[in-house]
């Protein structure tokens, strides 16, 4: 009996004639290509890929697929996200790989930029982005100990994008660091503040006209709050949900002025998608599964959401 079992196991381990066998490396190796990012008008394509365990960024001109530039990153660095500010300028969110989990990477919170040909590289936001003031009266950008993320692209103004900052940990929140929204110059990193959150961990959602008039987040008690303002005026609290009673969080603007798309788990226990005007409280349900929460929302260029 034992002899028959050993023969059976041996036969299972041997490749059968005419059937291709998969090597173990095919299951554990890195993917050659990661993500593709098309420029707004489709003239260029940025591709993140790996070569010799190192992440690379290559830019191709379309439709010829001519290689325009190729950038090689350090072994512990990679790319979390790429945003096209224009046909010629890209914003890059760097990421760092963990020594024991180099298949996993975490955004650093910095923002870098480069032209499609690889020139004019600069760190626009982060502790390494500061420039000295010696010998000049021109105010230059300063290094920041906060993270930043892009919250809106401005098709009519390719020299700028809207970003917001935030604290890396709770110590910054306890110190009173409040999130702010900025108009960022993608060429030199200079900023102009356009909004300041009334809560310490708020996040901003621009409207369809690229104005930053809605901010939401949790207050110090853990309750979820939504604030709205008229342009140029202070934010006003419009909605509060107590901790453990669900939340209604803004995702992106709707096509209707004053309306936003919100993830809602307040009106019903199952999270769904609603269109809501937080000023008038007019609400329309867009999608909700009867039993399962929506795990993740994917947004195409405003105002399309999947």
Short mmCIF file of C-alpha atoms in Angstrom, two decimals:
data_model
loop_
_atom_site.label_atom_id
_atom_site.label_comp_id
_atom_site.label_asym_id
_atom_site.label_seq_id
_atom_site.Cartn_x
_atom_site.Cartn_y
_atom_site.Cartn_z
CA UNK A 1 0.00 0.00 0.00
CA UNK A 2 2.73 2.46 0.97
CA UNK A 3 4.59 1.60 -2.24
CA UNK A 4 1.50 2.43 -4.31
CA UNK A 5 1.05 5.73 -2.50
CA UNK A 6 4.68 6.70 -3.15
CA UNK A 7 4.30 5.86 -6.84
CA UNK A 8 1.12 7.92 -7.04
CA UNK A 9 2.79 10.94 -5.43
CA UNK A 10 5.80 10.58 -7.71
CA UNK A 11 3.55 10.49 -10.77
CA UNK A 12 1.86 13.71 -9.67
CA UNK A 13 5.20 15.45 -9.38
CA UNK A 14 6.42 14.41 -12.82
CA UNK A 15 5.42 16.59 -15.81
CA UNK A 16 3.00 14.99 -18.22
CA UNK A 17 3.99 14.76 -21.89
CA UNK A 18 2.65 17.65 -23.94
CA UNK A 19 1.59 19.71 -20.89
CA UNK A 20 3.59 22.85 -20.06
CA UNK A 21 4.66 23.15 -16.45
CA UNK A 22 4.78 26.45 -14.56
CA UNK A 23 7.94 27.35 -12.71
CA UNK A 24 7.70 28.62 -9.16
CA UNK A 25 9.36 31.85 -10.30
CA UNK A 26 6.28 32.61 -12.42
CA UNK A 27 4.26 32.94 -9.23
CA UNK A 28 6.69 34.94 -7.09
CA UNK A 29 8.42 37.21 -9.59
CA UNK A 30 7.55 40.90 -9.93
CA UNK A 31 5.08 42.01 -12.57
CA UNK A 32 6.95 43.53 -15.50
CA UNK A 33 4.43 46.34 -15.99
CA UNK A 34 2.51 48.14 -13.27
CA UNK A 35 0.36 51.09 -14.36
CA UNK A 36 -0.29 53.23 -17.43
CA UNK A 37 -1.18 56.92 -17.26
CA UNK A 38 -2.42 58.79 -20.36
CA UNK A 39 -1.91 62.53 -20.68
CA UNK A 40 -5.10 64.66 -20.84
CA UNK A 41 -5.10 64.94 -24.63
CA UNK A 42 -3.53 61.56 -25.30
CA UNK A 43 -0.23 62.81 -26.71
CA UNK A 44 1.90 60.90 -24.17
CA UNK A 45 1.72 57.75 -22.09
CA UNK A 46 3.60 57.20 -18.81
CA UNK A 47 4.30 53.59 -17.83
CA UNK A 48 5.60 52.35 -14.48
CA UNK A 49 7.46 49.05 -14.74
CA UNK A 50 10.20 47.02 -13.06
CA UNK A 51 13.62 46.01 -14.25
CA UNK A 52 16.04 44.01 -12.10
CA UNK A 53 13.83 44.57 -9.00
CA UNK A 54 14.02 48.34 -9.54
CA UNK A 55 11.00 50.47 -10.44
CA UNK A 56 11.21 52.62 -13.56
CA UNK A 57 9.11 55.31 -15.20
CA UNK A 58 9.08 55.49 -19.00
CA UNK A 59 7.25 58.07 -21.10
CA UNK A 60 6.22 57.36 -24.69
CA UNK A 61 4.96 59.70 -27.38
CA UNK A 62 1.67 58.64 -28.98
CA UNK A 63 0.70 57.30 -31.43
CA UNK A 64 4.28 56.46 -32.51
CA UNK A 65 5.24 54.88 -29.13
CA UNK A 66 8.59 56.66 -29.39
CA UNK A 67 10.45 56.54 -26.06
CA UNK A 68 10.76 60.11 -24.75
CA UNK A 69 12.38 59.51 -21.36
CA UNK A 70 13.14 56.78 -18.84
CA UNK A 71 13.79 57.26 -15.11
CA UNK A 72 15.25 54.64 -12.79
CA UNK A 73 14.48 54.81 -9.06
CA UNK A 74 16.45 53.56 -6.07
CA UNK A 75 15.75 50.02 -4.91
CA UNK A 76 13.64 51.15 -1.94
CA UNK A 77 11.71 53.83 -3.86
CA UNK A 78 8.80 53.65 -6.26
CA UNK A 79 5.76 55.52 -7.52
CA UNK A 80 2.40 55.61 -5.77
CA UNK A 81 0.53 57.79 -8.26
CA UNK A 82 1.09 60.01 -11.29
CA UNK A 83 -1.00 63.06 -12.21
CA UNK A 84 -0.78 64.86 -15.54
CA UNK A 85 -0.90 68.60 -14.86
CA UNK A 86 -0.56 69.25 -18.61
CA UNK A 87 0.63 67.51 -21.76
CA UNK A 88 4.23 68.32 -20.81
CA UNK A 89 4.32 68.24 -17.00
CA UNK A 90 3.73 65.35 -14.58
CA UNK A 91 3.27 65.28 -10.81
CA UNK A 92 4.61 62.17 -9.08
CA UNK A 93 3.68 60.82 -5.66
CA UNK A 94 6.73 58.85 -4.47
CA UNK A 95 6.43 55.68 -2.39
CA UNK A 96 8.89 53.78 -0.23
CA UNK A 97 9.23 50.00 -0.18
CA UNK A 98 9.62 48.18 3.13
CA UNK A 99 12.80 46.11 3.66
CA UNK A 100 10.88 42.96 4.54
CA UNK A 101 7.99 43.56 2.13
CA UNK A 102 9.45 44.97 -1.07
CA UNK A 103 6.27 43.97 -2.89
CA UNK A 104 4.44 46.56 -0.75
CA UNK A 105 5.00 50.31 -0.88
CA UNK A 106 3.70 53.25 1.13
CA UNK A 107 3.28 56.82 -0.18
CA UNK A 108 5.81 59.19 1.38
CA UNK A 109 3.45 62.17 1.25
CA UNK A 110 5.83 64.10 -0.99
CA UNK A 111 5.04 65.56 -4.41
CA UNK A 112 7.65 65.62 -7.18
CA UNK A 113 7.41 66.88 -10.75
CA UNK A 114 9.17 66.45 -14.08
CA UNK A 115 8.67 67.21 -17.76
CA UNK A 116 7.92 64.40 -20.20
CA UNK A 117 11.50 64.48 -21.50
CA UNK A 118 12.85 63.94 -17.99
CA UNK A 119 14.02 67.52 -17.52
CA UNK A 120 13.10 70.14 -14.90
CA UNK A 121 12.85 67.60 -12.07
CA UNK A 122 11.90 69.10 -8.74
CA UNK A 123 10.53 68.13 -5.33
CA UNK A 124 7.53 70.41 -4.88
CA UNK A 125 6.31 69.29 -1.46
CA UNK A 126 8.02 67.53 1.42
CA UNK A 127 10.83 68.03 3.88
CA UNK A 128 13.38 67.91 1.04
CA UNK A 129 11.61 70.59 -1.00
CA UNK A 130 12.94 73.67 0.84
CA UNK A 131 15.22 76.14 -0.85
CA UNK A 132 17.53 78.61 0.82
CA UNK A 133 16.73 82.32 0.95
CA UNK A 134 20.37 83.48 1.00
CA UNK A 135 21.18 86.13 -1.59
CA UNK A 136 17.62 86.69 -2.81
CA UNK A 137 14.57 88.70 -1.80
CA UNK A 138 12.24 86.42 -3.75
CA UNK A 139 10.17 84.24 -1.43
CA UNK A 140 10.84 80.60 -2.30
CA UNK A 141 9.09 77.42 -1.23
CA UNK A 142 9.88 75.98 2.16
CA UNK A 143 10.26 72.38 3.27
CA UNK A 144 7.20 70.89 4.94
CA UNK A 145 6.78 68.20 7.60
CA UNK A 146 3.21 67.51 6.44
CA UNK A 147 2.03 65.20 3.67
CA UNK A 148 0.24 66.46 0.56
CA UNK A 149 -2.13 64.98 -2.00
CA UNK A 150 -3.62 66.33 -5.22
CA UNK A 151 -7.33 67.07 -4.82
CA UNK A 152 -8.07 68.65 -8.19
CA UNK A 153 -6.54 69.16 -11.62
CA UNK A 154 -7.19 72.41 -13.45
CA UNK A 155 -7.54 71.79 -17.21
CA UNK A 156 -7.90 75.53 -17.90
CA UNK A 157 -4.80 76.34 -15.83
CA UNK A 158 -2.08 73.76 -16.62
CA UNK A 159 0.46 75.62 -14.48
CA UNK A 160 -1.38 74.86 -11.24
CA UNK A 161 -3.18 72.10 -9.33
CA UNK A 162 -5.09 72.08 -6.07
CA UNK A 163 -3.57 70.13 -3.18
CA UNK A 164 -4.20 69.64 0.51
CA UNK A 165 -1.83 68.86 3.32
CA UNK A 166 -2.17 66.92 6.56
CA UNK A 167 -0.31 65.65 9.60
CA UNK A 168 1.54 62.33 9.43
CA UNK A 169 0.37 61.22 12.89
CA UNK A 170 -1.83 62.10 15.84
CA UNK A 171 0.91 64.22 17.42
CA UNK A 172 0.44 66.80 14.69
CA UNK A 173 -3.31 66.83 15.28
CA UNK A 174 -2.80 67.29 19.02
CA UNK A 175 -0.44 70.15 18.26
CA UNK A 176 -3.26 71.87 16.40
CA UNK A 177 -2.01 71.35 12.84
CA UNK A 178 -5.09 71.84 10.67
CA UNK A 179 -5.37 70.70 7.09
CA UNK A 180 -5.11 73.40 4.46
CA UNK A 181 -5.79 73.55 0.74
CA UNK A 182 -3.34 75.26 -1.60
CA UNK A 183 -3.01 76.32 -5.20
CA UNK A 184 0.33 74.74 -6.17
CA UNK A 185 2.53 75.98 -9.01
CA UNK A 186 3.72 72.80 -10.75
CA UNK A 187 6.83 74.53 -12.11
CA UNK A 188 8.42 75.88 -8.94
CA UNK A 189 6.39 74.58 -5.98
CA UNK A 190 5.17 78.00 -4.83
CA UNK A 191 1.81 77.86 -3.07
CA UNK A 192 -1.14 80.08 -2.21
CA UNK A 193 -3.51 78.99 0.54
CA UNK A 194 -7.16 78.86 -0.55
CA UNK A 195 -8.80 77.19 2.47
CA UNK A 196 -8.12 76.14 6.07
CA UNK A 197 -10.06 73.32 7.71
CA UNK A 198 -12.09 74.11 10.85
CA UNK A 199 -11.33 70.57 12.10
CA UNK A 200 -7.90 69.06 12.67
CA UNK A 201 -8.17 66.09 10.30
CA UNK A 202 -10.50 67.41 7.61
CA UNK A 203 -10.23 66.65 3.91
CA UNK A 204 -11.38 68.93 1.11
CA UNK A 205 -13.49 68.22 -1.97
CA UNK A 206 -13.50 70.94 -4.68
CA UNK A 207 -16.73 71.65 -6.53
CA UNK A 208 -17.39 71.44 -10.26
CA UNK A 209 -15.97 74.98 -10.66
CA UNK A 210 -12.74 73.97 -8.83
CA UNK A 211 -13.64 76.01 -5.74
CA UNK A 212 -12.78 74.53 -2.33
CA UNK A 213 -15.99 75.04 -0.36
CA UNK A 214 -16.58 71.65 1.33
CA UNK A 215 -14.49 69.95 4.00
CA UNK A 216 -15.36 66.88 6.07
CA UNK A 217 -13.77 64.76 8.77
CA UNK A 218 -13.91 63.69 12.41
CA UNK A 219 -13.83 66.09 15.32
CA UNK A 220 -11.95 65.50 18.57
CA UNK A 221 -14.88 63.44 19.95
CA UNK A 222 -14.80 61.17 16.90
CA UNK A 223 -18.05 62.50 15.43
CA UNK A 224 -18.14 62.96 11.65
CA UNK A 225 -18.78 66.52 10.47
CA UNK A 226 -19.41 68.21 7.11
CA UNK A 227 -18.65 71.92 6.70
CA UNK A 228 -19.68 74.16 3.78
CA UNK A 229 -18.93 77.77 2.94
CA UNK A 230 -19.65 80.37 0.34
CA UNK A 231 -16.51 81.36 -1.56
CA UNK A 232 -14.37 83.67 0.55
CA UNK A 233 -16.45 83.19 3.71
CA UNK A 234 -15.85 81.04 6.83
CA UNK A 235 -16.90 77.38 6.88
CA UNK A 236 -20.19 76.55 8.60
CA UNK A 237 -21.10 73.19 10.15
CA UNK A 238 -23.95 71.60 8.13
CA UNK A 239 -24.06 68.00 9.32
CA UNK A 240 -22.89 65.94 12.28
CA UNK A 241 -23.06 62.18 12.72
CA UNK A 242 -22.18 60.74 16.10
CA UNK A 243 -19.49 58.11 16.36
CA UNK A 244 -20.74 54.60 15.45
CA UNK A 245 -23.85 56.01 13.73
CA UNK A 246 -22.25 55.83 10.27
CA UNK A 247 -21.00 58.74 8.24
CA UNK A 248 -21.67 60.65 5.06
CA UNK A 249 -18.39 61.58 3.40
CA UNK A 250 -17.94 63.62 0.21
CA UNK A 251 -16.22 61.94 -2.72
CA UNK A 252 -16.41 64.37 -5.63
CA UNK A 253 -18.65 67.07 -7.10
CA UNK A 254 -21.77 66.27 -9.04
CA UNK A 255 -22.57 67.93 -12.36
CA UNK A 256 -25.25 69.99 -10.63
CA UNK A 257 -23.95 73.15 -8.92
CA UNK A 258 -24.02 72.83 -5.15
CA UNK A 259 -24.34 69.04 -5.24
CA UNK A 260 -21.73 66.43 -4.37
CA UNK A 261 -21.49 62.67 -4.51
CA UNK A 262 -21.29 61.23 -0.98
CA UNK A 263 -20.69 57.79 0.43
CA UNK A 264 -23.61 57.40 2.84
CA UNK A 265 -24.09 54.96 5.71
CA UNK A 266 -26.28 57.26 7.82
CA UNK A 267 -29.71 57.00 6.20
CA UNK A 268 -29.31 53.22 5.86
CA UNK A 269 -26.91 50.73 7.51
CA UNK A 270 -25.55 49.54 4.14
CA UNK A 271 -23.19 52.10 2.62
CA UNK A 272 -24.23 53.45 -0.74
CA UNK A 273 -23.77 56.42 -3.07
CA UNK A 274 -25.99 59.52 -2.84
CA UNK A 275 -26.08 62.91 -4.53
CA UNK A 276 -26.50 65.53 -1.80
CA UNK A 277 -26.65 69.27 -1.47
CA UNK A 278 -25.43 69.87 2.11
CA UNK A 279 -26.84 73.42 2.14
CA UNK A 280 -30.43 72.60 1.16
CA UNK A 281 -30.28 68.96 2.43
CA UNK A 282 -31.76 67.80 -0.90
CA UNK A 283 -30.66 64.19 -1.35
CA UNK A 284 -31.01 61.63 -4.15
CA UNK A 285 -29.89 58.03 -3.94
CA UNK A 286 -27.64 56.96 -6.81
CA UNK A 287 -26.67 53.39 -5.91
CA UNK A 288 -26.98 51.09 -2.92
CA UNK A 289 -26.75 47.32 -2.75
CA UNK A 290 -29.38 45.81 -0.46
CA UNK A 291 -26.86 43.78 1.55
CA UNK A 292 -23.24 44.71 0.76
CA UNK A 293 -21.34 47.97 1.41
CA UNK A 294 -19.55 49.62 -1.49
CA UNK A 295 -15.92 48.70 -0.87
CA UNK A 296 -14.26 51.29 -3.08
CA UNK A 297 -15.18 54.08 -5.50
CA UNK A 298 -13.21 54.73 -8.68
CA UNK A 299 -13.36 58.13 -10.33
CA UNK A 300 -12.56 59.02 -13.91
CA UNK A 301 -11.82 62.68 -14.67
CA UNK A 302 -14.50 64.78 -13.04
CA UNK A 303 -17.37 64.31 -12.79
CA UNK A 304 -17.53 60.59 -13.66
CA UNK A 305 -17.47 57.98 -10.92
CA UNK A 306 -17.49 54.17 -11.17
#
